[in-house]
Coordinates of C-alpha atoms in Angstrom, one line a residue:
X40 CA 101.3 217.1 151.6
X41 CA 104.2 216.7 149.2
X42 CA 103.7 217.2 145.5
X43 CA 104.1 213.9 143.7
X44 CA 104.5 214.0 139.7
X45 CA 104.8 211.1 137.5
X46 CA 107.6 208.7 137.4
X47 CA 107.7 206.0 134.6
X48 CA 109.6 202.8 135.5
X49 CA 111.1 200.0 132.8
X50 CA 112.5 197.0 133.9
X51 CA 115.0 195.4 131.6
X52 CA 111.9 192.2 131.1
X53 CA 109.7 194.7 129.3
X54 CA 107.6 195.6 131.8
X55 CA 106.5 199.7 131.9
X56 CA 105.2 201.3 135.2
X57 CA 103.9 204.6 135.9
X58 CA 104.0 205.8 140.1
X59 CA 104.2 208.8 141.7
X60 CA 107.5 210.5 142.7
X61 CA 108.1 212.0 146.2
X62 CA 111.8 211.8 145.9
X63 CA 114.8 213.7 144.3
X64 CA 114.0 214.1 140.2
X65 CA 115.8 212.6 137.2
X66 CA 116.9 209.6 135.3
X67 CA 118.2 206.9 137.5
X68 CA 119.4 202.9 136.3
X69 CA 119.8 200.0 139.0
X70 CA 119.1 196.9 140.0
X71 CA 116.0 196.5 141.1
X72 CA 115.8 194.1 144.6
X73 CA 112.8 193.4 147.3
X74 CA 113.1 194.2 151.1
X75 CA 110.9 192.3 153.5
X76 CA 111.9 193.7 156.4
X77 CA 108.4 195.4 158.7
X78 CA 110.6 198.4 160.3
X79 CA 113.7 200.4 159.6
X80 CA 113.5 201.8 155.9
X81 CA 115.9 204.9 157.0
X82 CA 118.7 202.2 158.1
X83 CA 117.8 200.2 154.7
X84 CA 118.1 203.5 152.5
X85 CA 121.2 204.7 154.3
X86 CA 122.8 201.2 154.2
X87 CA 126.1 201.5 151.6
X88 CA 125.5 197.9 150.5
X89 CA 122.7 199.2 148.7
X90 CA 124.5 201.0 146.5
X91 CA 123.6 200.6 142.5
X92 CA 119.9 199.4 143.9
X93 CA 116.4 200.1 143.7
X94 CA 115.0 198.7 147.1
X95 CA 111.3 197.1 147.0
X96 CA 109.4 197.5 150.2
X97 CA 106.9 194.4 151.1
X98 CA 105.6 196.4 154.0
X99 CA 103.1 198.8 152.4
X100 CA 103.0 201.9 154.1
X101 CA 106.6 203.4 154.7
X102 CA 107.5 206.9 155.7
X103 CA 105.1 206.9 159.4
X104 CA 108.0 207.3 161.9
X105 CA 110.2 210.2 160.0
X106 CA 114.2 209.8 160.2
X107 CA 116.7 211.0 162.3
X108 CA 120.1 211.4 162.9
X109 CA 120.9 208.5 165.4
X110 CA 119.4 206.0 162.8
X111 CA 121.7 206.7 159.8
X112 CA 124.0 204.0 159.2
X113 CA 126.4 205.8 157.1
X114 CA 126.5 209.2 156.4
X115 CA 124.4 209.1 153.4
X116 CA 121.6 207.8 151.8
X117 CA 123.3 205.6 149.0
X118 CA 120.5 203.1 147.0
X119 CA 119.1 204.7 143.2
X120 CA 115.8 204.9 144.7
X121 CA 113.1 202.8 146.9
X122 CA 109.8 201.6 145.6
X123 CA 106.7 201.7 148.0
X124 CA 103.3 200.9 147.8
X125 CA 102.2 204.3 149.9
X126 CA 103.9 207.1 151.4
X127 CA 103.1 208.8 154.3
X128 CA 104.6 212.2 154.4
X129 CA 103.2 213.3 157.8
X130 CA 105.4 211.2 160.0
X131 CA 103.6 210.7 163.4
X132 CA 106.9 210.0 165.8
X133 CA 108.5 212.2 168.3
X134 CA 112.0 210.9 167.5
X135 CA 111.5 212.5 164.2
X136 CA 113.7 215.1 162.5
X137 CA 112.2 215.2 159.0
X138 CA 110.3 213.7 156.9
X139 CA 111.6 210.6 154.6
X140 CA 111.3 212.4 151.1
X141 CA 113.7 215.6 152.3
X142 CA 116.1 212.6 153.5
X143 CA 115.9 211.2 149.8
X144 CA 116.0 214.9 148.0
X145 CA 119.1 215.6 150.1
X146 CA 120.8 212.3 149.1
X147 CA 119.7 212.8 145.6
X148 CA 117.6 208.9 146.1
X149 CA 113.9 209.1 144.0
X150 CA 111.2 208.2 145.7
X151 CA 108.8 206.5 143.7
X152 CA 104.9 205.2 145.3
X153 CA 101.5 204.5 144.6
X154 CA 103.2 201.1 142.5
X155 CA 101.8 198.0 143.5
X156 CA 105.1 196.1 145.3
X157 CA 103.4 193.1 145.9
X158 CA 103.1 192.5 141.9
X159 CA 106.5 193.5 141.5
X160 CA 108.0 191.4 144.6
X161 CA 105.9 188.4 142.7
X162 CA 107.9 189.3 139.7
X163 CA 111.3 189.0 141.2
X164 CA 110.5 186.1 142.5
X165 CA 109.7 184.1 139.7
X166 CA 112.1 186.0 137.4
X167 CA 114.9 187.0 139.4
X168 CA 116.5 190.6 140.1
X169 CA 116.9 192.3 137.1
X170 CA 118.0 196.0 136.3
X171 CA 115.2 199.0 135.3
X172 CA 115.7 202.4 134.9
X173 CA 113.1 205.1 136.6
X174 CA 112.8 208.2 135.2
X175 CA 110.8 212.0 136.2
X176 CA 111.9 213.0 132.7
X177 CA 110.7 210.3 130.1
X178 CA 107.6 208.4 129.9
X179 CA 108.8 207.0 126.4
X180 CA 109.2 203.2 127.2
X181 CA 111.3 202.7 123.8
X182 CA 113.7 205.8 124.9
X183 CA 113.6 204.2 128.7
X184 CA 115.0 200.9 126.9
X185 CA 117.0 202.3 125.4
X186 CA 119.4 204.6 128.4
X187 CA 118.5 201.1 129.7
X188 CA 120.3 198.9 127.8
X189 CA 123.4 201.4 126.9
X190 CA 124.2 201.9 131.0
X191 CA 126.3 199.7 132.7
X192 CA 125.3 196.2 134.8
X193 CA 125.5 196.4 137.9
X194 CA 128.3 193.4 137.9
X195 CA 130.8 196.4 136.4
X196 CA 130.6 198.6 138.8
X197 CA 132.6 199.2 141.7
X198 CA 130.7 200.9 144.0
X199 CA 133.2 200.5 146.9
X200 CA 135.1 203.2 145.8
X201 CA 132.1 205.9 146.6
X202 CA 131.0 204.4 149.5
X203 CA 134.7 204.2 151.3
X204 CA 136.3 206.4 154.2
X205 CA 138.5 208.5 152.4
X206 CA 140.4 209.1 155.5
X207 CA 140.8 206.6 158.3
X208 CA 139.2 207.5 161.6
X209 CA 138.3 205.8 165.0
X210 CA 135.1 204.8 166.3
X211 CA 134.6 205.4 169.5
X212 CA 130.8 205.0 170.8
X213 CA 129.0 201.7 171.3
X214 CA 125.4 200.4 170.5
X215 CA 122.6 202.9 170.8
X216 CA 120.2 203.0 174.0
X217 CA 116.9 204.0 173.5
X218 CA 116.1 204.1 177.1
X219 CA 119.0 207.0 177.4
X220 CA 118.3 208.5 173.5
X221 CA 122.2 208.1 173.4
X222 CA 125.1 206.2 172.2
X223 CA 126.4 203.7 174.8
X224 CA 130.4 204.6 175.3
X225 CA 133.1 202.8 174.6
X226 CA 134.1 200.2 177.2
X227 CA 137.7 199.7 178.0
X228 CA 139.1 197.6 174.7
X229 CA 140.6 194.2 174.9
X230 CA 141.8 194.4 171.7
X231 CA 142.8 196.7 168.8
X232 CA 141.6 195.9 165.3
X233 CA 141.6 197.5 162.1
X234 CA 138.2 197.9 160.4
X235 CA 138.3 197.6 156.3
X236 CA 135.7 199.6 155.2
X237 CA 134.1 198.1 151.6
X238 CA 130.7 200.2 152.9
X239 CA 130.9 200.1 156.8
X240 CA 127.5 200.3 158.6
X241 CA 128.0 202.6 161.9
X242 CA 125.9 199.5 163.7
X243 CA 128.4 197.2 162.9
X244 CA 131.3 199.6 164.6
X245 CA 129.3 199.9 167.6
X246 CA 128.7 196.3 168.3
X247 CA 132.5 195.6 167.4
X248 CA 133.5 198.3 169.9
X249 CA 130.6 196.9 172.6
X250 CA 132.2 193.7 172.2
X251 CA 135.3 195.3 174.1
X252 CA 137.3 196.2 170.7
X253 CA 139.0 199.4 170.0
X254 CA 138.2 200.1 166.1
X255 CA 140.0 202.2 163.5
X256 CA 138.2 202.6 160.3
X257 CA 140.4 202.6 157.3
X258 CA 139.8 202.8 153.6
X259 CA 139.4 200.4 151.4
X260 CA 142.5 201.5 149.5
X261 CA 145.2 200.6 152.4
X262 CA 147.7 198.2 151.1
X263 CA 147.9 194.8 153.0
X264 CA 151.3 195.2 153.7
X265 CA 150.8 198.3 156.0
X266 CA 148.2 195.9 157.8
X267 CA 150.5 192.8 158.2
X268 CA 153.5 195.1 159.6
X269 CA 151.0 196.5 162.0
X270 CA 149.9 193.0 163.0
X271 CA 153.2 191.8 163.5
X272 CA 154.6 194.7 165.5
X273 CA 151.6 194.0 167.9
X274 CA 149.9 197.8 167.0
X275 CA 146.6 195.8 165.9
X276 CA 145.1 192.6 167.0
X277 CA 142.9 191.4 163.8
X278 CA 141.3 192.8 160.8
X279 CA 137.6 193.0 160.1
X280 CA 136.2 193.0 156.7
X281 CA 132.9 194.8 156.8
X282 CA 130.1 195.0 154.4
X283 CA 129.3 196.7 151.1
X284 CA 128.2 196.7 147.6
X285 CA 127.9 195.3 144.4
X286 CA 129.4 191.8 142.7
X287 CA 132.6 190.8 144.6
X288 CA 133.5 188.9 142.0
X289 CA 135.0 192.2 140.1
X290 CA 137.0 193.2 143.5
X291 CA 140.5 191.9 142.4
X292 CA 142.2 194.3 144.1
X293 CA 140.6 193.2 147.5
X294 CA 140.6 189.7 147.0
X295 CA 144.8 190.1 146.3
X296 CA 144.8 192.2 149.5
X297 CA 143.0 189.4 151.9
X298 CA 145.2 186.7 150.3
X299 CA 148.0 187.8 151.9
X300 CA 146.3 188.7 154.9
X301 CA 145.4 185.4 155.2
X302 CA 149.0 184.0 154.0
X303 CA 150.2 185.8 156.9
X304 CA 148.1 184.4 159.4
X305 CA 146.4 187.7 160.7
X306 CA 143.4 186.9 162.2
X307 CA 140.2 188.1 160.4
X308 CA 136.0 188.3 160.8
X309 CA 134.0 189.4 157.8
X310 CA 130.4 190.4 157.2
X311 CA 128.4 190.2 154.3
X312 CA 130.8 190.8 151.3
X313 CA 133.6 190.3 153.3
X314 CA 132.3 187.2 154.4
X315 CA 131.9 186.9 150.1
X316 CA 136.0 187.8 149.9
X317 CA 137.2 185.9 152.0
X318 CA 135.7 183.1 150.4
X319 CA 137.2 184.2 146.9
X320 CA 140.5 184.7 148.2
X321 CA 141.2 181.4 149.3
X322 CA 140.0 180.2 145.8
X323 CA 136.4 179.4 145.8
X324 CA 134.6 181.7 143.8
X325 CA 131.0 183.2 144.9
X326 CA 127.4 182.9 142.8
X327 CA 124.4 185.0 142.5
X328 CA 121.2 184.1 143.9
X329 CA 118.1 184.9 142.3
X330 CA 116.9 186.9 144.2
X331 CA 118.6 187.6 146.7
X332 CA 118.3 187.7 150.6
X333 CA 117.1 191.2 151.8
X334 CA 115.2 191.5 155.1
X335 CA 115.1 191.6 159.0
X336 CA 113.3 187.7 159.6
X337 CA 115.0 185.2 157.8
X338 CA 115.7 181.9 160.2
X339 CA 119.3 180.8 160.1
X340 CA 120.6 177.7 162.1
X341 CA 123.5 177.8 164.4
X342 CA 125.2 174.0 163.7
X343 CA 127.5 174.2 166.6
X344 CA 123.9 174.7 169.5
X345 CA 120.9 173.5 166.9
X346 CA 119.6 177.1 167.3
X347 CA 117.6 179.2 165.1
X348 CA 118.0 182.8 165.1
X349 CA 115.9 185.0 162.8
X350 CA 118.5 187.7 161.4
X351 CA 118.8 190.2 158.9
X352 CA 120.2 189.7 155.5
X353 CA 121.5 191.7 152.3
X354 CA 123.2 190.1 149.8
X355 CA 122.9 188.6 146.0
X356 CA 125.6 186.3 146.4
X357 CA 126.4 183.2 147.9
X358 CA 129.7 181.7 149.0
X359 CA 129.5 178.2 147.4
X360 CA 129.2 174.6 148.9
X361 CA 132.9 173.1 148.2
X362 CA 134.3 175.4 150.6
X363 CA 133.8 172.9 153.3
X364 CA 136.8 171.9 151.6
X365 CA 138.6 174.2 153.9
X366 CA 135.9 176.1 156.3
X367 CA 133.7 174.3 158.6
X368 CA 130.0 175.9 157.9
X369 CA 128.6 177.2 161.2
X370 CA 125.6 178.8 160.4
X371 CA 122.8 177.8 157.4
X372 CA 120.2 179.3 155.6
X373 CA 116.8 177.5 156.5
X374 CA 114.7 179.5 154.0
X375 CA 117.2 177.4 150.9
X376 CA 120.0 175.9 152.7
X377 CA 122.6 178.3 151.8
X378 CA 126.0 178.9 153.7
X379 CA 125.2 181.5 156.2
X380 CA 128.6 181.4 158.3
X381 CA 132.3 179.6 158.0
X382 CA 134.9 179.4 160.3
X383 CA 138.1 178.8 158.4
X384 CA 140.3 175.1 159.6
X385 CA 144.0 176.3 158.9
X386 CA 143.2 179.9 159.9
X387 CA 142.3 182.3 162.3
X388 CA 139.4 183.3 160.2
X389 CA 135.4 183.1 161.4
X390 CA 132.5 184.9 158.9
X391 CA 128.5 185.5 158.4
X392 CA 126.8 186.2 155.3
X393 CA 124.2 187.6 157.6
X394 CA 124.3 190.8 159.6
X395 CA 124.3 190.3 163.6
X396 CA 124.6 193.8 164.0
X397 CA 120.6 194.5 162.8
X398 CA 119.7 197.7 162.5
X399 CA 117.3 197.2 161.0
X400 CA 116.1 193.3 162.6
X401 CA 116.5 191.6 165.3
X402 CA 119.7 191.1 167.5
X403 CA 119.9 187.6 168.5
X404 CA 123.0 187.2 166.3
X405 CA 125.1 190.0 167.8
X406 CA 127.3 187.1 170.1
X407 CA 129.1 186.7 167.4
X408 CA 131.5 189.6 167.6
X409 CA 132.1 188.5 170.9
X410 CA 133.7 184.9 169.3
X411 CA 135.7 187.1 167.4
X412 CA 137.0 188.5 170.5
X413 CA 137.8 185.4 171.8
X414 CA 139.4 184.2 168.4
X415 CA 141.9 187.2 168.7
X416 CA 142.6 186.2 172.4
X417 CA 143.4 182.8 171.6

């Protein structure tokens, strides 16, 4: 059994919670967001979009299956900390490596449990995310308001710039195959594209590069110049925005950079926030949700077929409804209606505010970076 020693949780509404920590130690602020998903908590806590956050499991028992290395989907573990309801620190599952509280000590992620996450869920809910600060070191809660209210929003903070290759890099294997406990490899490419990595999950490469695309990963910090020379010597076929953290709205470097991607007509597919950039860049500013979408079984409708795929989502922000002004919506929300997918009338331009790729959820959204393909080839 692991040793677990008080951890004292605020959240910036007053409310004071004492749990057990089986995490790294210390002082940690975030905001504070639920996950619904029923599997994959070692994708969820490794995912770079979670950045800044304190993740909220609804399924109450997490920690049974271990982790290991083929379900990292980044090469840390980059959220503040996760909340659960238990822990299980004897994983029973022979693809396990380790344990999930040395993956969380390593990363420097608390671990907090023995909280009641269905109360806090319910508080979300009704009151929206909302930042807290969790803490092995004070128990004080007018000290805890305190650190809280003198540390930054999460809105300020650029998170991109942690969670970016610093170097570009190619990725060469495809989607993983349980059956085979291996990477698929790469097929021959059809196409070359640049990947922009705002927080890059690995899944995401490998269903780009099963989809018959050869993929370089680049930083977030390449100038879109170098990209539209590239482009228009024929060295790359397209660009693809990929996901990552925090408020897009304080991303004006990036939104300058996809502008004149766009104004030079190189075609583009985002995912998540760059789904949220694109948007901004062509002038039509994104909104926060209340809560948020985070999960692996919310039903989105395909408009183009009439069908309903269950996907996973992570995101706090919303591209807005007047950009049918120039996007037709291909994909809604049917939990609230929300845009889930655009594809762009005057450009070569498609994007999902879901994530097709999974890992964790299911995969019945992963056709989509085959349209891209076919986008590039026409």
């Amino acid at each position: 059994m692991v040793p677990l020693k008080p951890i004292y949780i605020y959240l910036e509404n007053g409310l004071l919670l004492e749990g057990k920590s089986f995490g790294a130690e210390g002082t940690r602020v975030g905001e504070i967001v639920f996950n619904t998903s029923m599997t994959g908590y070692q994708e969820i806590v490794t995912d770079p979009s979670y950045a800044g956050q304190f993740v909220t499991f609804t399924m109450p028992e997490i920690g049974n299956v271990g982790c290991n290395r083929q379900d990292m989907e980044s090469k840390a573990a980059w959220c503040k900390g996760i909340i659960v309801r238990q822990y299980q620190a004897e994983p029973s599952n022979f693809r396990s490596e380790e344990p999930l509280h040395e993956l969380l000590k390593r990363f420097d992620v608390l671990g907090i449990c023995d909280v009641d996450t269905r109360f806090l869920t319910k508080t979300l809910r009704e009151e929206g995310a909302m930042m807290m600060i969790a803490s092995t070191e004070i128990c004080e809660k007018e000290e805890l308001a305190r650190l809280l209210a003198d540390a930054p929003h999460i809105s300020e903070v650029n998170y991109i710039e942690a969670v970016s290759t610093k170097e570009p890099y190619e990725h060469t294997t495809g989607r993983y195959d349980p059956r085979a406990f291996r990477y698929n490899d790469a097929p021959k490419p059809k196409a070359n594209i640049v990947a922009l990595d705002f927080g890059v999950k690995r899944n995401i490469l490998n269903e780009l590069t099963e989809a018959g695309m050869h993929v370089e990963v680049v930083p977030n910090s390449v100038e879109a110049e170098t990209l539209i020379e590239r482009y228009e010597k024929g060295d790359i076929d397209g660009v693809f925005l990929s996901n990552g953290p925090g408020d897009p709205l304080i991303l004006k470097k990036e939104r300058e950079k996809i502008a004149k991607l766009i104004e030079a007509k190189v075609p583009m597919f985002g995912i998540c926030l760059g789904h949220q950039l694109l948007s901004i860049a062509h002038g039509y500013d994104t909104y926060k949700l209340k809560f948020g979408h985070h999960g692996g079984n919310h039903p989105v409708k395909n408009v183009g077929t009439g069908a309903v795929e269950i996907t996973a989502q992570n995101h706090n922000y919303n591209v807005p409804d007047t950009i049918t002004e120039i996007a037709e919506v291909t994909h809604t929300n049917l939990f609230d209606g929300t845009i889930e997918g655009v594809r762009y009338k005057e450009s070569p331009i498609l994007s999902v505010q879901h994530h097709p790729e999974a890992s964790p959820g299911p995969h019945e959204s992963r056709y989509v970076f085959g349209e891209f393909l076919k986008m590039i080839e026409r």
